[in-house]
PDB file of C-alpha atoms in Angstrom:
ATOM      1  CA  MET E 296     150.904  88.887  84.497  1.00 97.00           C
ATOM      2  CA  ARG E 297     149.493  85.435  84.974  1.00 97.00           C
ATOM      3  CA  ALA E 298     151.252  82.200  85.661  1.00 98.00           C
ATOM      4  CA  VAL E 299     150.038  78.671  86.008  1.00 98.00           C
ATOM      5  CA  LEU E 300     152.654  76.989  88.153  1.00 98.00           C
ATOM      6  CA  THR E 301     152.758  73.208  88.416  1.00 98.00           C
ATOM      7  CA  ARG E 302     155.008  71.237  90.721  1.00 98.00           C
ATOM      8  CA  VAL E 303     156.494  68.546  88.511  1.00 98.00           C
ATOM      9  CA  ALA E 304     158.647  65.456  88.766  1.00 98.00           C
ATOM     10  CA  GLY E 305     159.822  66.357  85.256  1.00 98.00           C
ATOM     11  CA  ALA E 306     158.788  68.437  82.251  1.00 98.00           C
ATOM     12  CA  SER E 307     159.901  69.301  78.739  1.00 98.00           C
ATOM     13  CA  VAL E 308     158.996  71.554  75.848  1.00 98.00           C
ATOM     14  CA  SER E 309     159.571  70.809  72.168  1.00 98.00           C
ATOM     15  CA  VAL E 310     159.431  72.882  68.995  1.00 97.00           C
ATOM     16  CA  ASP E 311     159.191  71.110  65.622  1.00 95.00           C
ATOM     17  CA  GLY E 312     159.780  67.757  67.324  1.00 94.00           C
ATOM     18  CA  ALA E 313     163.046  68.820  68.988  1.00 96.00           C
ATOM     19  CA  VAL E 314     163.267  69.259  72.751  1.00 97.00           C
ATOM     20  CA  CYS E 315     164.416  72.799  73.539  1.00 97.00           C
ATOM     21  CA  GLY E 316     163.924  72.693  77.309  1.00 97.00           C
ATOM     22  CA  ARG E 317     163.820  69.905  79.884  1.00 98.00           C
ATOM     23  CA  ILE E 318     163.855  69.768  83.674  1.00 98.00           C
ATOM     24  CA  GLY E 319     163.642  67.216  86.444  1.00 98.00           C
ATOM     25  CA  ARG E 320     161.950  68.014  89.743  1.00 98.00           C
ATOM     26  CA  GLY E 321     160.761  71.596  89.945  1.00 98.00           C
ATOM     27  CA  PHE E 322     158.254  74.057  88.509  1.00 98.00           C
ATOM     28  CA  LEU E 323     156.653  74.196  85.098  1.00 98.00           C
ATOM     29  CA  ILE E 324     155.539  77.813  84.715  1.00 98.00           C
ATOM     30  CA  LEU E 325     153.140  78.785  81.937  1.00 98.00           C
ATOM     31  CA  LEU E 326     153.486  82.566  81.653  1.00 98.00           C
ATOM     32  CA  GLY E 327     151.048  85.098  80.215  1.00 98.00           C
ATOM     33  CA  VAL E 328     151.592  88.839  79.821  1.00 98.00           C
ATOM     34  CA  ALA E 329     148.926  91.576  79.717  1.00 97.00           C
ATOM     35  CA  PRO E 330     149.270  94.948  77.975  1.00 96.00           C
ATOM     36  CA  GLY E 331     149.607  96.895  81.236  1.00 95.00           C
ATOM     37  CA  ASP E 332     152.299  94.709  82.771  1.00 96.00           C
ATOM     38  CA  THR E 333     155.606  96.311  83.713  1.00 96.00           C
ATOM     39  CA  PRO E 334     159.113  95.262  84.743  1.00 97.00           C
ATOM     40  CA  GLU E 335     158.018  95.720  88.384  1.00 96.00           C
ATOM     41  CA  THR E 336     155.066  93.376  87.817  1.00 95.00           C
ATOM     42  CA  CYS E 337     157.511  90.842  86.416  1.00 97.00           C
ATOM     43  CA  ARG E 338     159.829  91.127  89.448  1.00 97.00           C
ATOM     44  CA  LYS E 339     156.938  90.645  91.854  1.00 97.00           C
ATOM     45  CA  LEU E 340     155.682  87.577  90.008  1.00 98.00           C
ATOM     46  CA  ALA E 341     159.157  86.036  89.932  1.00 98.00           C
ATOM     47  CA  ASP E 342     159.604  86.673  93.669  1.00 97.00           C
ATOM     48  CA  LYS E 343     156.280  85.069  94.493  1.00 97.00           C
ATOM     49  CA  ALA E 344     156.558  82.101  92.129  1.00 98.00           C
ATOM     50  CA  LEU E 345     160.140  81.150  92.871  1.00 98.00           C
ATOM     51  CA  GLY E 346     159.722  81.611  96.615  1.00 97.00           C
ATOM     52  CA  LEU E 347     156.661  79.408  97.043  1.00 98.00           C
ATOM     53  CA  ARG E 348     157.063  76.663  99.619  1.00 98.00           C
ATOM     54  CA  ILE E 349     155.139  73.821  98.006  1.00 98.00           C
ATOM     55  CA  PHE E 350     157.500  70.883  98.410  1.00 97.00           C
ATOM     56  CA  SER E 351     156.988  68.492 101.302  1.00 95.00           C
ATOM     57  CA  ASP E 352     159.204  68.418 104.365  1.00 95.00           C
ATOM     58  CA  GLU E 353     159.903  65.389 106.583  1.00 95.00           C
ATOM     59  CA  ALA E 354     156.450  65.708 108.145  1.00 95.00           C
ATOM     60  CA  GLY E 355     154.725  65.725 104.755  1.00 93.00           C
ATOM     61  CA  LYS E 356     153.810  69.429 104.998  1.00 96.00           C
ATOM     62  CA  MET E 357     154.308  71.836 102.105  1.00 96.00           C
ATOM     63  CA  ASN E 358     157.133  73.739 103.710  1.00 97.00           C
ATOM     64  CA  ARG E 359     160.112  73.599 101.331  1.00 98.00           C
ATOM     65  CA  SER E 360     160.928  75.966  98.514  1.00 97.00           C
ATOM     66  CA  LEU E 361     162.349  75.305  95.081  1.00 98.00           C
ATOM     67  CA  ALA E 362     165.792  76.305  96.361  1.00 97.00           C
ATOM     68  CA  ASP E 363     165.444  74.036  99.408  1.00 97.00           C
ATOM     69  CA  VAL E 364     164.972  70.971  97.204  1.00 97.00           C
ATOM     70  CA  GLY E 365     167.449  71.928  94.468  1.00 97.00           C
ATOM     71  CA  GLY E 366     164.604  72.196  91.952  1.00 98.00           C
ATOM     72  CA  GLU E 367     164.604  73.428  88.393  1.00 98.00           C
ATOM     73  CA  VAL E 368     162.357  75.759  86.373  1.00 98.00           C
ATOM     74  CA  LEU E 369     160.816  75.415  82.915  1.00 98.00           C
ATOM     75  CA  VAL E 370     159.105  78.584  81.617  1.00 98.00           C
ATOM     76  CA  VAL E 371     156.734  78.487  78.636  1.00 98.00           C
ATOM     77  CA  SER E 372     155.072  81.599  77.209  1.00 96.00           C
ATOM     78  CA  GLN E 373     151.313  81.170  76.920  1.00 95.00           C
ATOM     79  CA  PHE E 374     149.181  84.085  75.744  1.00 95.00           C
ATOM     80  CA  THR E 375     146.070  81.899  76.023  1.00 95.00           C
ATOM     81  CA  LEU E 376     146.114  82.480  79.794  1.00 96.00           C
ATOM     82  CA  TYR E 377     144.416  85.744  78.858  1.00 96.00           C
ATOM     83  CA  GLY E 378     141.734  84.051  76.770  1.00 94.00           C
ATOM     84  CA  ASP E 379     138.250  85.416  77.411  1.00 94.00           C
ATOM     85  CA  CYS E 380     135.564  82.742  77.017  1.00 95.00           C
ATOM     86  CA  ARG E 381     132.600  84.734  78.340  1.00 94.00           C
ATOM     87  CA  LYS E 382     130.977  85.270  74.944  1.00 94.00           C
ATOM     88  CA  GLY E 383     130.404  82.729  72.233  1.00 92.00           C
ATOM     89  CA  ARG E 384     132.458  79.607  71.702  1.00 94.00           C
ATOM     90  CA  ARG E 385     135.663  81.106  70.364  1.00 94.00           C
ATOM     91  CA  PRO E 386     137.936  82.763  72.934  1.00 95.00           C
ATOM     92  CA  SER E 387     139.038  86.347  72.510  1.00 94.00           C
ATOM     93  CA  PHE E 388     142.680  87.086  73.236  1.00 95.00           C
ATOM     94  CA  THR E 389     142.521  90.877  73.329  1.00 93.00           C
ATOM     95  CA  GLY E 390     143.545  90.740  77.000  1.00 94.00           C
ATOM     96  CA  ALA E 391     146.975  89.380  76.067  1.00 96.00           C
ATOM     97  CA  ALA E 392     149.866  91.718  75.341  1.00 96.00           C
ATOM     98  CA  GLY E 393     151.280  91.870  71.844  1.00 95.00           C
ATOM     99  CA  PRO E 394     154.849  90.750  71.205  1.00 96.00           C
ATOM    100  CA  ASP E 395     156.199  94.314  71.601  1.00 96.00           C
ATOM    101  CA  VAL E 396     155.274  94.184  75.318  1.00 97.00           C
ATOM    102  CA  ALA E 397     155.247  90.439  75.958  1.00 97.00           C
ATOM    103  CA  VAL E 398     158.661  89.453  74.575  1.00 97.00           C
ATOM    104  CA  PRO E 399     160.718  91.846  76.740  1.00 98.00           C
ATOM    105  CA  LEU E 400     158.760  90.851  79.868  1.00 98.00           C
ATOM    106  CA  TYR E 401     159.041  87.140  79.068  1.00 97.00           C
ATOM    107  CA  GLU E 402     162.803  87.579  78.650  1.00 97.00           C
ATOM    108  CA  GLN E 403     162.928  89.609  81.869  1.00 98.00           C
ATOM    109  CA  PHE E 404     161.148  86.781  83.698  1.00 98.00           C
ATOM    110  CA  LEU E 405     163.856  84.385  82.481  1.00 98.00           C
ATOM    111  CA  ASP E 406     166.475  86.865  83.752  1.00 98.00           C
ATOM    112  CA  GLU E 407     164.655  87.136  87.087  1.00 98.00           C
ATOM    113  CA  CYS E 408     164.879  83.346  87.402  1.00 98.00           C
ATOM    114  CA  ARG E 409     168.629  83.514  86.749  1.00 98.00           C
ATOM    115  CA  ALA E 410     169.062  86.336  89.259  1.00 98.00           C
ATOM    116  CA  ARG E 411     167.483  84.102  91.903  1.00 97.00           C
ATOM    117  CA  GLY E 412     169.804  81.203  91.136  1.00 97.00           C
ATOM    118  CA  PHE E 413     167.648  79.196  88.716  1.00 98.00           C
ATOM    119  CA  GLU E 414     168.857  78.788  85.132  1.00 98.00           C
ATOM    120  CA  PRO E 415     165.500  78.416  83.391  1.00 98.00           C
ATOM    121  CA  ALA E 416     164.824  75.923  80.674  1.00 98.00           C
ATOM    122  CA  HIS E 417     162.323  77.509  78.295  1.00 97.00           C
ATOM    123  CA  GLY E 418     160.330  77.278  75.146  1.00 93.00           C
ATOM    124  CA  GLU E 419     160.414  79.556  72.114  1.00 94.00           C
ATOM    125  CA  PHE E 420     158.212  82.634  72.287  1.00 93.00           C
ATOM    126  CA  GLY E 421     155.485  82.572  69.628  1.00 91.00           C
ATOM    127  CA  ALA E 422     156.270  79.054  68.412  1.00 93.00           C
ATOM    128  CA  HIS E 423     153.880  76.123  68.349  1.00 96.00           C
ATOM    129  CA  MET E 424     155.164  74.070  71.273  1.00 97.00           C
ATOM    130  CA  GLU E 425     154.465  70.663  72.736  1.00 97.00           C
ATOM    131  CA  VAL E 426     154.725  70.573  76.511  1.00 98.00           C
ATOM    132  CA  GLU E 427     154.998  67.367  78.510  1.00 98.00           C
ATOM    133  CA  SER E 428     154.942  67.167  82.278  1.00 98.00           C
ATOM    134  CA  VAL E 429     154.652  64.696  85.092  1.00 98.00           C
ATOM    135  CA  ASN E 430     152.625  66.515  87.726  1.00 97.00           C
ATOM    136  CA  ASP E 431     153.793  65.895  91.275  1.00 97.00           C
ATOM    137  CA  GLY E 432     150.886  65.762  93.698  1.00 93.00           C
ATOM    138  CA  PRO E 433     149.253  67.127  91.620  1.00 95.00           C
ATOM    139  CA  VAL E 434     150.002  70.642  92.797  1.00 97.00           C
ATOM    140  CA  THR E 435     148.989  73.457  90.438  1.00 98.00           C
ATOM    141  CA  LEU E 436     148.594  77.116  91.387  1.00 98.00           C
ATOM    142  CA  ILE E 437     147.361  80.161  89.504  1.00 97.00           C
ATOM    143  CA  LEU E 438     149.225  83.400  90.161  1.00 98.00           C
ATOM    144  CA  ASP E 439     147.613  86.585  88.836  1.00 97.00           C
ATOM    145  CA  THR E 440     149.283  89.889  89.624  1.00 95.00           C
ATOM    146  CA  ASP E 441     146.014  91.774  88.950  1.00 90.00           C
ATOM    147  CA  ALA E 442     144.614  90.126  92.096  1.00 88.00           C
ATOM    148  CA  TRP E 443     147.493  91.495  94.214  1.00 82.00           C
ATOM    149  CA  VAL E 444     146.490  95.166  93.948  1.00 65.00           C
TER     150      VAL E 444
END
């Protein structure tokens, strides 16, 4: 699984012009799923992402977690995180899981957020979405479970 995690002052996602998810201070997580990903992969990614200490403490050091600051989470599915741009000018997306694998793991990731005390705002899997965010810092991290082996 891959996630692009951005620390935000606020973020929202809309489908057909209607906001379906909105948060204040917290994490905007763009989430991609690969064909070989498993429920265990999903748990590990949720643990890592939601436990990151990337909010500033009194000394200005990144030392506080999402829970420490009472932050929120917005999760948006994004298969294009598995886009391969090595050949030609049009990306290939064969590295992304199909809906039969991706939907259950996307839904599990939302459940993993809930299990850790964060009710996730979210987009709509497979829909054309518009995402707005106010990056805080900016702080943006790429988490790729393939690199954790």
